[in-house]
CSV table of C-alpha atoms in Angstrom, one decimal:
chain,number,residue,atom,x,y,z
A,140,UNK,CA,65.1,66.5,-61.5
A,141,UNK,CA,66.5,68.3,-64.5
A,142,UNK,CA,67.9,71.9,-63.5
A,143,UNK,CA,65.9,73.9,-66.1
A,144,UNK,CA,62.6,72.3,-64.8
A,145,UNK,CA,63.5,72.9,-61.3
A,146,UNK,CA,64.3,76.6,-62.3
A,147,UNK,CA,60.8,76.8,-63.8
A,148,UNK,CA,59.2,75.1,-61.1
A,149,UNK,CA,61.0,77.5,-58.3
A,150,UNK,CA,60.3,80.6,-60.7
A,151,UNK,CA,56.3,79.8,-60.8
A,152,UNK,CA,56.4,78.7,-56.6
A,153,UNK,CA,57.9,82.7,-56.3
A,154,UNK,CA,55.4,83.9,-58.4
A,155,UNK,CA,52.2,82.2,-57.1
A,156,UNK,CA,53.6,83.3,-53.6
A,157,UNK,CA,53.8,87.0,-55.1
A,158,UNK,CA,50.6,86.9,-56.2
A,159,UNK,CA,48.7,85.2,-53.2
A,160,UNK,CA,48.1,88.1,-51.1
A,161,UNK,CA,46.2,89.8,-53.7
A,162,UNK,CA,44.2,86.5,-54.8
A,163,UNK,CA,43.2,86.3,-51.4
A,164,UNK,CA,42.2,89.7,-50.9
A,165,UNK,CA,40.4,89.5,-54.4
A,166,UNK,CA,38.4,86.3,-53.5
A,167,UNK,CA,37.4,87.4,-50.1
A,168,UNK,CA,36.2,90.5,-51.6
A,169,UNK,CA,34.2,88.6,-53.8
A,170,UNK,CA,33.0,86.6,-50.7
A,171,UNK,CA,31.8,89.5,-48.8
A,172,UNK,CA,30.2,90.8,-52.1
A,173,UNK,CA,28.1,87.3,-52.5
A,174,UNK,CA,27.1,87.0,-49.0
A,175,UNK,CA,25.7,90.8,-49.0
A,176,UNK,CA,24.5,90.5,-52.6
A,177,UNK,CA,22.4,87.0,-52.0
A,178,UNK,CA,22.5,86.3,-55.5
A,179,UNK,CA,21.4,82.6,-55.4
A,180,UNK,CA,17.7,82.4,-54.5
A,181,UNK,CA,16.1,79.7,-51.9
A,182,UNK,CA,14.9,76.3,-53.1
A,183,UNK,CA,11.3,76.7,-51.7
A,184,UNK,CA,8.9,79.7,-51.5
A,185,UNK,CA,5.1,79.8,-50.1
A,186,UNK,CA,2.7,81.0,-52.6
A,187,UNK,CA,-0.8,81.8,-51.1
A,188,UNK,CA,-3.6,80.8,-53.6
A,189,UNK,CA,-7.0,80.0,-52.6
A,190,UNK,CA,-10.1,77.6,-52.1
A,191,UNK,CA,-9.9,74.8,-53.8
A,192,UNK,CA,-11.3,74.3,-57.4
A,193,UNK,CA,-10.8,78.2,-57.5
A,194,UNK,CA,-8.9,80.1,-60.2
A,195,UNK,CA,-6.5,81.0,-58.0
A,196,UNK,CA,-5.8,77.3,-57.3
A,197,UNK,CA,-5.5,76.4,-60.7
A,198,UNK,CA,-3.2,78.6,-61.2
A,199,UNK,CA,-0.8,78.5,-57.9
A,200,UNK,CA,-0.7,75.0,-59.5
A,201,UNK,CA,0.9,76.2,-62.9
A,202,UNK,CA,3.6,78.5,-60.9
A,203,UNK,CA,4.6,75.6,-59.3
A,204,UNK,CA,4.3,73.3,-62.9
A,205,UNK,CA,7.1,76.5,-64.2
A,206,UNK,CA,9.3,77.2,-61.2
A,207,UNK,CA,10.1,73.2,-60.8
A,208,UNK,CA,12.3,73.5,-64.1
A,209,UNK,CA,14.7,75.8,-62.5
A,210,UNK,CA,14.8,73.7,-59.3
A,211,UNK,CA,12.5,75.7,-57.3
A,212,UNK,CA,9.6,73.9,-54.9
A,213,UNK,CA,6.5,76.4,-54.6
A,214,UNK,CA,4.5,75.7,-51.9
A,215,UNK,CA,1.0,76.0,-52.4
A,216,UNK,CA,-0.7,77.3,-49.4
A,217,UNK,CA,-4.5,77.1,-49.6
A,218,UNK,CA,-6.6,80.2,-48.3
A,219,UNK,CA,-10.5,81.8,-48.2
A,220,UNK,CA,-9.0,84.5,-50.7
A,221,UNK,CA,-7.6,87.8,-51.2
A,222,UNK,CA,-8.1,89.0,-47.5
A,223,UNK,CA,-6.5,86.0,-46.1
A,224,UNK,CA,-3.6,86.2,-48.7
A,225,UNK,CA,-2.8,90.0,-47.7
A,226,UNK,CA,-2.5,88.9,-44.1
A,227,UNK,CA,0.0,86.4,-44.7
A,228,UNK,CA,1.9,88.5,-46.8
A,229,UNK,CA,2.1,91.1,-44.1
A,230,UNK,CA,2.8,88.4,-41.5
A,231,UNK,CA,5.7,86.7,-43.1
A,232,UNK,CA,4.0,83.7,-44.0
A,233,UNK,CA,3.8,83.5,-47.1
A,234,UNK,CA,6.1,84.8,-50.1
A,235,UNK,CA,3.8,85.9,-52.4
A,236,UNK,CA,0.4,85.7,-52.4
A,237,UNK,CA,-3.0,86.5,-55.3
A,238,UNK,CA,-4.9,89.8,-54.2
A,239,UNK,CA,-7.8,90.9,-56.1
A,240,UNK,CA,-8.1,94.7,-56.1
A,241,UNK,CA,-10.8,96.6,-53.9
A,242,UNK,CA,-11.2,93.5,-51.9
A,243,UNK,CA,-8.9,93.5,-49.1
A,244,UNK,CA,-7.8,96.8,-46.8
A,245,UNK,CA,-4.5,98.0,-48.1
A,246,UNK,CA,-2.9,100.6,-46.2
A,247,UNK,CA,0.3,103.1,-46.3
A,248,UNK,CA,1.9,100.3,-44.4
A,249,UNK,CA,1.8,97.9,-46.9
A,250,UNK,CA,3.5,100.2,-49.7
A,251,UNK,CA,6.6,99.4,-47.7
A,252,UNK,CA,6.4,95.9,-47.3
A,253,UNK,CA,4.7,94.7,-50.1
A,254,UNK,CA,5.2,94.9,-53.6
A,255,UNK,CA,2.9,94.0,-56.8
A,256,UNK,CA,4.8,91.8,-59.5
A,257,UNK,CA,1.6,93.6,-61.9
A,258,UNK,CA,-2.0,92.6,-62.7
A,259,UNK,CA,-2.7,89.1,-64.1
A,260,UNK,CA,-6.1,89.1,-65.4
A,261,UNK,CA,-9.6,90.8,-64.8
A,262,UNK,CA,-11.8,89.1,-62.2
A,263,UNK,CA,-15.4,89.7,-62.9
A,264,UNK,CA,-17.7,89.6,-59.9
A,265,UNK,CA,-20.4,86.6,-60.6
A,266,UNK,CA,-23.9,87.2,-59.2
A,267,UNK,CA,-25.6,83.8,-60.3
A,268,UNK,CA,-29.4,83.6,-59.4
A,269,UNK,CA,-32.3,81.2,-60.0
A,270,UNK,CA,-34.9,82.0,-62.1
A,271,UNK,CA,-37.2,81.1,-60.0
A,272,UNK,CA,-36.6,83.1,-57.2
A,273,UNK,CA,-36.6,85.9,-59.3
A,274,UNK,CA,-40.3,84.8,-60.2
A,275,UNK,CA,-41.3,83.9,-56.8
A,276,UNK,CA,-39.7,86.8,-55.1
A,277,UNK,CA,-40.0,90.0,-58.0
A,278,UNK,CA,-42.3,88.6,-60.0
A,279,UNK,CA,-39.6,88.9,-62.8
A,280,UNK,CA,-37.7,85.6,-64.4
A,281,UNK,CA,-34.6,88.0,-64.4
A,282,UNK,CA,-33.0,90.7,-62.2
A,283,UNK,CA,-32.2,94.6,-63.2
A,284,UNK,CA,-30.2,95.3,-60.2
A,285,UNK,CA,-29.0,95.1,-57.0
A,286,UNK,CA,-32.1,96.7,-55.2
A,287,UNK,CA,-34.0,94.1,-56.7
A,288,UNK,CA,-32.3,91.1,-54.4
A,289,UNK,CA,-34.1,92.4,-51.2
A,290,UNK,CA,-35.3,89.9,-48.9
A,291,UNK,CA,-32.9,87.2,-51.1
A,292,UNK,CA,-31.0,84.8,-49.3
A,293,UNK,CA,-28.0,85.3,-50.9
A,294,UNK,CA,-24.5,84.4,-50.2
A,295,UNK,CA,-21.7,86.8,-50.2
A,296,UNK,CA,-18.7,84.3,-50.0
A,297,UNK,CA,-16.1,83.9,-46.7
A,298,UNK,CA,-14.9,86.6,-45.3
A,299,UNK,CA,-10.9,86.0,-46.3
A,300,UNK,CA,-12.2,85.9,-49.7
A,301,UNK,CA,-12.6,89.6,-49.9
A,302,UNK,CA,-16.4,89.1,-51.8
A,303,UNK,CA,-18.2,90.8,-48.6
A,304,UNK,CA,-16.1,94.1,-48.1
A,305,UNK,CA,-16.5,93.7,-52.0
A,306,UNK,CA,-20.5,93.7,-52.4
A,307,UNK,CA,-20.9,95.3,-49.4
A,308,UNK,CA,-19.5,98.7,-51.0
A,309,UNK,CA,-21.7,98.2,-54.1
A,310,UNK,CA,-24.8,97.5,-52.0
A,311,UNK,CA,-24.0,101.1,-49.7
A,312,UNK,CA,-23.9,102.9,-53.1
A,313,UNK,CA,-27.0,101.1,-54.5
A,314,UNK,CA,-28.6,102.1,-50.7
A,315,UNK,CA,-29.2,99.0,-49.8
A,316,UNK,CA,-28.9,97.9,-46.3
A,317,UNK,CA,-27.1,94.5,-45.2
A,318,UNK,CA,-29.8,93.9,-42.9
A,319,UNK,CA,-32.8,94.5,-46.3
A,320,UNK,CA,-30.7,90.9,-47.1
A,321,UNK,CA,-30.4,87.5,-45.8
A,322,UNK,CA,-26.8,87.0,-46.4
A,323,UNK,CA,-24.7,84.1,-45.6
A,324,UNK,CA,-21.0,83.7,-45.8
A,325,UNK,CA,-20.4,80.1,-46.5
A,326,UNK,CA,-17.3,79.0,-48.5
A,327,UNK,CA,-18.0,78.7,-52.6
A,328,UNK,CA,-18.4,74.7,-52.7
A,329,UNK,CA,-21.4,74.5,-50.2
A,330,UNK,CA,-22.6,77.5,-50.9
A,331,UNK,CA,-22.8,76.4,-54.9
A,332,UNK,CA,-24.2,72.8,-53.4
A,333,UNK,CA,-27.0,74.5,-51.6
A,334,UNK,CA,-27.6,77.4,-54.5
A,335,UNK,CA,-28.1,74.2,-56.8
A,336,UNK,CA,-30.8,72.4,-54.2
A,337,UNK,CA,-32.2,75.6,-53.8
A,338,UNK,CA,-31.5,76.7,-50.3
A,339,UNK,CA,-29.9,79.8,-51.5
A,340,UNK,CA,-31.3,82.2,-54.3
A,341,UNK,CA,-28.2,84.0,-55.0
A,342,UNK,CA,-24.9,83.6,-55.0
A,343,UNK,CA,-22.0,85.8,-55.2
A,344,UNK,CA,-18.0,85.8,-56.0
A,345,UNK,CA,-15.2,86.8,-57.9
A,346,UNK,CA,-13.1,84.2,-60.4
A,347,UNK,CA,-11.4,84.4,-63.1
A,348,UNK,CA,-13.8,82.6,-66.1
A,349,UNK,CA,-10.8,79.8,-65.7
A,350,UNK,CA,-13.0,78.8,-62.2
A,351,UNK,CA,-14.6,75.4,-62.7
A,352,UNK,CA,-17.7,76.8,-60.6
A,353,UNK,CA,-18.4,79.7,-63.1
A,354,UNK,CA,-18.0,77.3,-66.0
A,355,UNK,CA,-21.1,74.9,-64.2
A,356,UNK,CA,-23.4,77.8,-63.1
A,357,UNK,CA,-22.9,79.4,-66.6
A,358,UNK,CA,-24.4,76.0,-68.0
A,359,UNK,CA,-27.0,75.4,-65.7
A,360,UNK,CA,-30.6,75.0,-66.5
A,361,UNK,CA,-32.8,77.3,-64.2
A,362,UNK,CA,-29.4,79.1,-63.2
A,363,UNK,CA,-28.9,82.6,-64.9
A,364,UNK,CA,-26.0,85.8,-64.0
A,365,UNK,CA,-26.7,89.3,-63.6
A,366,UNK,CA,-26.6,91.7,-66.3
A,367,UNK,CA,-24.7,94.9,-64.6
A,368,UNK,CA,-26.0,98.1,-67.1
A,369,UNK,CA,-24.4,99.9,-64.1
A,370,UNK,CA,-21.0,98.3,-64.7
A,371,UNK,CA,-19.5,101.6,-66.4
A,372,UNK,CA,-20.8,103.8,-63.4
A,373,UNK,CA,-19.4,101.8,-61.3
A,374,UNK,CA,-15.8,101.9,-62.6
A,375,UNK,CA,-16.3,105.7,-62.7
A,376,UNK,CA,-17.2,105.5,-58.6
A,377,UNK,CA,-14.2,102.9,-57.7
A,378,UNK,CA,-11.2,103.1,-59.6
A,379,UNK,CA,-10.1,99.3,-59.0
A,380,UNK,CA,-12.7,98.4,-61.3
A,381,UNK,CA,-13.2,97.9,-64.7
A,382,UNK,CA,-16.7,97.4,-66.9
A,383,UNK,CA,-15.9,94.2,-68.7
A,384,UNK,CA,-18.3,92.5,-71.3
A,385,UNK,CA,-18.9,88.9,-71.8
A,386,UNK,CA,-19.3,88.4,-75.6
A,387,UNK,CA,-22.7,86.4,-77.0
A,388,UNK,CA,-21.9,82.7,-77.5
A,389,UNK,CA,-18.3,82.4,-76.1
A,390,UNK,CA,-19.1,80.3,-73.4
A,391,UNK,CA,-20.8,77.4,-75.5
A,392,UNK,CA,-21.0,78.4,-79.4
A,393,UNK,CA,-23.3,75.7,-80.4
A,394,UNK,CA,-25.7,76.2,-77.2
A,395,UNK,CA,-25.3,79.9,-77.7
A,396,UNK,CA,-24.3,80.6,-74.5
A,397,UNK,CA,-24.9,83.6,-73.2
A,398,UNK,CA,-27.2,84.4,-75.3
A,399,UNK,CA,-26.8,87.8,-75.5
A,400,UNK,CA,-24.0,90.1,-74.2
A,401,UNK,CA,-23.4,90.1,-71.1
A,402,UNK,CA,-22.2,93.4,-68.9
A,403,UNK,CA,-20.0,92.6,-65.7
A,404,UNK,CA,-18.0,94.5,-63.3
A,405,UNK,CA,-14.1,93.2,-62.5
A,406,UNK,CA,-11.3,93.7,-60.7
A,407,UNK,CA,-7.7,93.2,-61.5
A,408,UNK,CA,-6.0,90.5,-59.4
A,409,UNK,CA,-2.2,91.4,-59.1
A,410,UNK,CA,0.0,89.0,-58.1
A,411,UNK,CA,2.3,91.2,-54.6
A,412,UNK,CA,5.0,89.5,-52.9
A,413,UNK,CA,6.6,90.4,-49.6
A,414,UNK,CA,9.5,93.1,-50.1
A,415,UNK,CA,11.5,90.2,-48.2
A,416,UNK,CA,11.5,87.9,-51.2
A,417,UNK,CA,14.6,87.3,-53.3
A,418,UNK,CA,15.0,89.1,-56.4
A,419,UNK,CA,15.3,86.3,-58.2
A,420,UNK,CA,12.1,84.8,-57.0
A,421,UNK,CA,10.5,87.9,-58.2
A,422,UNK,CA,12.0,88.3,-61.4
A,423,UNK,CA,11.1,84.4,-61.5
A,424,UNK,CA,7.3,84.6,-61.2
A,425,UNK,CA,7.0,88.0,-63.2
A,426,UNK,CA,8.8,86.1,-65.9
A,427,UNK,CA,5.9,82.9,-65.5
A,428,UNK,CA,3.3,86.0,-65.3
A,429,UNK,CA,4.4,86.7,-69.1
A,430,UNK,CA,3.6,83.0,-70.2
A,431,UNK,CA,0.5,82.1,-68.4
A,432,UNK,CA,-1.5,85.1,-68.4
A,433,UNK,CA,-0.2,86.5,-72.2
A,434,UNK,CA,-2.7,84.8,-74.1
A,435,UNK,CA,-6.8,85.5,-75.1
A,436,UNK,CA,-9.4,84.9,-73.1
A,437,UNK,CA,-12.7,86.1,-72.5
A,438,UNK,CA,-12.4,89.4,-71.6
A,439,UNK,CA,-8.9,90.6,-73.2
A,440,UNK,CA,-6.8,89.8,-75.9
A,441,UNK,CA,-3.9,88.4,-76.4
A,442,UNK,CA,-0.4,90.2,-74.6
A,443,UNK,CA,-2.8,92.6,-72.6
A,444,UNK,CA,-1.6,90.8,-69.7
A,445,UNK,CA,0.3,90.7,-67.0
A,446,UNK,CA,0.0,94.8,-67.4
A,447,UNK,CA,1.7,97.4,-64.9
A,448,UNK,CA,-1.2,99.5,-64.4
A,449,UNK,CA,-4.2,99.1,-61.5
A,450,UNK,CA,-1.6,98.6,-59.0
A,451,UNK,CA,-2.4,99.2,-55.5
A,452,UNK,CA,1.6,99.0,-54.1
A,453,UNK,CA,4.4,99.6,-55.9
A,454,UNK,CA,5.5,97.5,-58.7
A,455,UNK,CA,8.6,95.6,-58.2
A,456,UNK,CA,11.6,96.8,-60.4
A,457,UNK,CA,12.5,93.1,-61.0
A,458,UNK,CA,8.7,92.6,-62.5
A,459,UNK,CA,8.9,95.7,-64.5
A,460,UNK,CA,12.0,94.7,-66.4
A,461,UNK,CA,10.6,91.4,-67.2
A,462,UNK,CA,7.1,92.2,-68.4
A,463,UNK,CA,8.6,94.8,-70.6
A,464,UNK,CA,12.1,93.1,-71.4
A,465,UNK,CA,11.2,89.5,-71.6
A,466,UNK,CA,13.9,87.4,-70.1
A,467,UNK,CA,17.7,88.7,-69.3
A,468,UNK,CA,19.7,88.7,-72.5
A,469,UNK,CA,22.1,86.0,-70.3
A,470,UNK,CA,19.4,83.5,-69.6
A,471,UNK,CA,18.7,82.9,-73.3
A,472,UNK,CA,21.9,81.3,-73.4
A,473,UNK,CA,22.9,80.2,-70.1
A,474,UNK,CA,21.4,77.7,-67.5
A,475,UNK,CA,19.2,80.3,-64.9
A,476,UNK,CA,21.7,79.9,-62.1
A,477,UNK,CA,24.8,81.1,-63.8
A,478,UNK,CA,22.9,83.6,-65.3
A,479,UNK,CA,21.6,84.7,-62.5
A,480,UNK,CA,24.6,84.7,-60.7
A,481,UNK,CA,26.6,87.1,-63.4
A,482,UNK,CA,23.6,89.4,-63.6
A,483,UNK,CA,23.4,90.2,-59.6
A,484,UNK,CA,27.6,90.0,-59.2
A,485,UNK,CA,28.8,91.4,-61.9
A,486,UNK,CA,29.1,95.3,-60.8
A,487,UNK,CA,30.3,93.8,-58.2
A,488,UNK,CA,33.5,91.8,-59.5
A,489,UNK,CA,33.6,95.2,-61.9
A,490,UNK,CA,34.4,97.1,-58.8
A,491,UNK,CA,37.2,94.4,-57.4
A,492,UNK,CA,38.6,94.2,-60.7
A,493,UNK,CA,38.8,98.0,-61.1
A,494,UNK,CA,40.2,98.0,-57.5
A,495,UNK,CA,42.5,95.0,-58.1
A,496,UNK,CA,44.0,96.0,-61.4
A,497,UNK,CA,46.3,99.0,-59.9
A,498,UNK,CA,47.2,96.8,-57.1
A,499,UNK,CA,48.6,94.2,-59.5
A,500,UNK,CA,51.4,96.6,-60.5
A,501,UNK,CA,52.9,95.8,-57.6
A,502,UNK,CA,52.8,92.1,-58.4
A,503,UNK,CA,55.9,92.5,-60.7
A,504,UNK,CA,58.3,94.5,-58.4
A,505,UNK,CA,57.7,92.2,-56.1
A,506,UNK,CA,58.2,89.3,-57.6
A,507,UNK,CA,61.5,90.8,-58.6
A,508,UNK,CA,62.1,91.8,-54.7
A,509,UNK,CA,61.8,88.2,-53.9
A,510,UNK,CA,64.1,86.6,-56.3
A,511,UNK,CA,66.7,89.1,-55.8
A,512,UNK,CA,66.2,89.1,-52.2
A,513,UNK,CA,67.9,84.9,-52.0
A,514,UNK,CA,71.4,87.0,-53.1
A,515,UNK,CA,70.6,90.2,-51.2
A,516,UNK,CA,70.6,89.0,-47.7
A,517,UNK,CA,74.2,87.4,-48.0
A,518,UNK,CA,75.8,90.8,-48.8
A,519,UNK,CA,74.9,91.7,-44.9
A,520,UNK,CA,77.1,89.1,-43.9
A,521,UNK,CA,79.8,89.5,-46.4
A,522,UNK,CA,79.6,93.1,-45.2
A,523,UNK,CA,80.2,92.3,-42.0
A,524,UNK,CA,82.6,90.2,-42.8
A,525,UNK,CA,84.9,92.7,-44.6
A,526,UNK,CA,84.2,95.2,-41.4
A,527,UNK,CA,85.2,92.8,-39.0
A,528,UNK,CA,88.3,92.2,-41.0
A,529,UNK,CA,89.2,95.8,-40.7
A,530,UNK,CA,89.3,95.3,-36.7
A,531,UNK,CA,91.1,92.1,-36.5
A,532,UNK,CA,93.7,92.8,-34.3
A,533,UNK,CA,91.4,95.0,-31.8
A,534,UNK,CA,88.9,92.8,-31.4
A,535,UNK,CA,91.4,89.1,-31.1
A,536,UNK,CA,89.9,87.6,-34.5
A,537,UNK,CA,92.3,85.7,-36.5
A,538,UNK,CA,92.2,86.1,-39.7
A,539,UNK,CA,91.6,82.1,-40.9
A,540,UNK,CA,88.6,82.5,-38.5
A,541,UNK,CA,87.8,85.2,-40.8
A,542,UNK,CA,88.1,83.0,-44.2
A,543,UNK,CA,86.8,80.0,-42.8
A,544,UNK,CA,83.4,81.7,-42.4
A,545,UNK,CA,83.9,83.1,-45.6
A,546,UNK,CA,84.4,79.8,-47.2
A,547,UNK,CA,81.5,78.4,-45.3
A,548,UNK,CA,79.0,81.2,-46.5
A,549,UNK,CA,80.6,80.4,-50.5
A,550,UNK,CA,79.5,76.9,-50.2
A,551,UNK,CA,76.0,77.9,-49.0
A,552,UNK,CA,75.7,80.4,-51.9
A,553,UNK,CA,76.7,78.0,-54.6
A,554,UNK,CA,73.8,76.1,-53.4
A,555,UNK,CA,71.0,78.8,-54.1
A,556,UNK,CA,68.6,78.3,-57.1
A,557,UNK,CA,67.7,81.3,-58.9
A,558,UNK,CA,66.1,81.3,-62.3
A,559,UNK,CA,67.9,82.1,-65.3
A,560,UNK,CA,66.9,85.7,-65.4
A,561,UNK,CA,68.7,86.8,-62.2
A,562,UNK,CA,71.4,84.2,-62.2
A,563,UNK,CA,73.8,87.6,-62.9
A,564,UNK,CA,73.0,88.7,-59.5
A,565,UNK,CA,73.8,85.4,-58.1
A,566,UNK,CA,77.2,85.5,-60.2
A,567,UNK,CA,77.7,88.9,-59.1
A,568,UNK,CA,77.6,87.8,-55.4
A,569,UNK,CA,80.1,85.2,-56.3
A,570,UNK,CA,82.8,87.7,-57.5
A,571,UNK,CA,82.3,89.9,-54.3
A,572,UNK,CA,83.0,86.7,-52.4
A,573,UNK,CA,86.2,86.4,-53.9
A,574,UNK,CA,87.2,90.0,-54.0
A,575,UNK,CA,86.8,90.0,-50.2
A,576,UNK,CA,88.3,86.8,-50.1
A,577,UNK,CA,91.4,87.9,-51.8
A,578,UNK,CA,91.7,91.4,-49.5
A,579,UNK,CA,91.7,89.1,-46.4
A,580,UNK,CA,94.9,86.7,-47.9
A,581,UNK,CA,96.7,90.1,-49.3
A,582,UNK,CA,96.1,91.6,-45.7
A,583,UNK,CA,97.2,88.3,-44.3
């Protein structure tokens, strides 16, 4: 091998072995940052929708349509409703979960554990009833009001749905008792089966005007919904919800269907998540929030939602930024997990490379201390050499004994490597050799 490449190569083996320590301190630093940081969310989460052919279905489906492009499975985990979504939130089974507001018991506990990634849309509460049972029953092909459904068989909706606690309240301020009713809790498909055949006069539950049951009833001969004229009163009474107005027409425009406005009373339903879930995940589905529930529909307009506001928890900071931010300035340019990555690490790597910087002064000096150190360590035995020399006689040393390890240690040195820039200290040592060398044979 050529002796200028195997200076070079010698001069870069010192240096990498200078600078090893603090690599290795630097990138275990960066490991314990990324293992308490988490910055690389799982591959699956459970999102808790609802019955099937519900809105809530439809559009746990479309989370899980999004989420796939970034390599994430969403579980859809099928549930009575809001009630039953809460309780797998709290219980760890679920990730995140759709909550319609004022239908589930949310307590002090939950601020903790729970968070809300904002409201998603309104929810307007459906009271669909034949016309005639309204005939047979008040007399009347349509009803004014609540009090008016006494001694209806109506059905209220399962109990994990949320519906019950729901219309219960309204009927206790409308003073009408439970027992003044024949209600039923069956689950929205047989309960629309039997409203349809006429085993039921009323039904009752919450959707989103996405739900393939509201679209039906709303279309159905004989079938006709419930004008609230309370529907500001009660927003007044119960702050989760909000009067709501279904236009003239915007169901079916040629039919004319409603045919006249129609007054309802809604809920928001916010999408929470367990204060457990990644970050990422959250900032994720706040992100999907933007693009599925941004646009028109019947009762807002367009970029109205997701909203912050209405929120029974505490909204997630992650949920905040990207409803009012839009996506991370990196992921418009970079694949989501990089992105990701940099955004959650990098105060971190600034810390290590504010703490690593000063260290790497040293990186010089030592480097320096290393090279020098292949001459430095033969000037002990020279040294001793020379002292040894000086007590000769006392100790019974000859003096060729003396030269022969001299000559012995000159051989070794003239077989050291150093690179170019410190080859003076390697002459150097080569000059003391022979100024020692010449004191023995003058002595001699």
């Amino acid at each position: 091998m050529p002796r200028n490449i195997r200076y070079t190569l010698l001069s870069l083996r010192d240096l990498l072995v200078s600078i090893g320590p603090f690599a290795l301190l630097t990138i275990a630093l960066l490991g314990l940052a990324y293992w308490w940081l988490d910055p690389n969310p799982p591959k699956r989460v459970v999102l808790a929708t609802g019955p099937a052919q519900s809105a809530y279905d439809a559009f746990g489906k479309r989370y899980a349509d999004a989420l796939r492009r970034y390599g994430i499975t969403v579980e859809l985990l099928p549930t009575e409703g809001s009630s039953d979504n809460l309780e797998l939130l709290r219980t760890g089974r679920a990730d995140l979960g759709f909550v319609q507001g004022g239908s589930a018991d949310i307590g002090y506990d939950d601020e903790e554990s729970i968070v809300s990634l904002g409201s998603l849309f309104v929810e307007p509460l459906w009271l669909f009833y034949r016309e005639d049972a309204a005939q047979r029953l008040n007399h009347t092909p349509t009803v004014a009001s609540l009090p008016d459904l006494r001694d209806w068989r109506v059905n209220v909706g399962t109990a994990g749905s949320g519906v019950p606690r729901l219309f219960g309240t309204l009927l206790d301020v409308n003073r009408v008792e439970r027992q003044q009713l024949q209600l039923s809790e069956l689950a929205q498909t047989p309960a629309t089966v039997g409203f349809l055949d006429g085993e039921l006069d009323a039904v009752v539950f919450a959707s989103a005007p996405e739900s393939l049951m509201v679209q039906m009833l709303l279309q159905s001969p004989g079938i006709r919904l419930m004008d609230f004229a309370q529907s500001e009163a009660y927003s007044r009474r119960f702050g989760y919800l909000t009067p709501v107005v279904m236009p003239q027409g915007v169901v079916e425009l040629s039919k004319n269907i409603p045919e006249r406005d129609v007054r309802l009373v809604a809920s928001t339903t916010s999408l929470l998540a367990s204060a457990k879930t990644h970050p990422a995940i959250l900032q994720l589905f706040a992100q999907t929030a933007t693009s599925l529930h941004g646009g028109a529909s019947w009762f807002n307009r367009a970029r109205e939602y997701p909203s912050l506001e209405h929120s029974e928890v505490p909204l997630s900071p992650e949920a905040v930024r990207a409803i009012k931010n839009g996506p991370p300035f990196l992921q418009r340019y970079l694949p989501f997990w990089l992105a990701n990555l940099i955004e959650r690490m990098w105060l971190a790597m600034g810390l290590i490379i504010a703490l690593a910087l000063p260290l790497s002064r040293i990186i010089p000096p030592l480097y320096t201390f290393r090279i020098r150190s292949r001459v430095f360590r033969w000037y002990a035995e020279l040294r001793d050499i020379e002292q040894r020399h000086e007590t000769a006689a006392a100790d019974g040393v000859s003096e060729q004994q003396l030269l022969d390890e001299l000559a012995e240690m000159e051989a070794k040195v003239e077989k050291v490597v150093m690179p170019l820039a410190f080859t003076d200290e390697l002459y150097a040592l080569r000059n003391n050799i022979a100024l020692v060398r010449n004191k023995l044979q003058r002595k001699g």
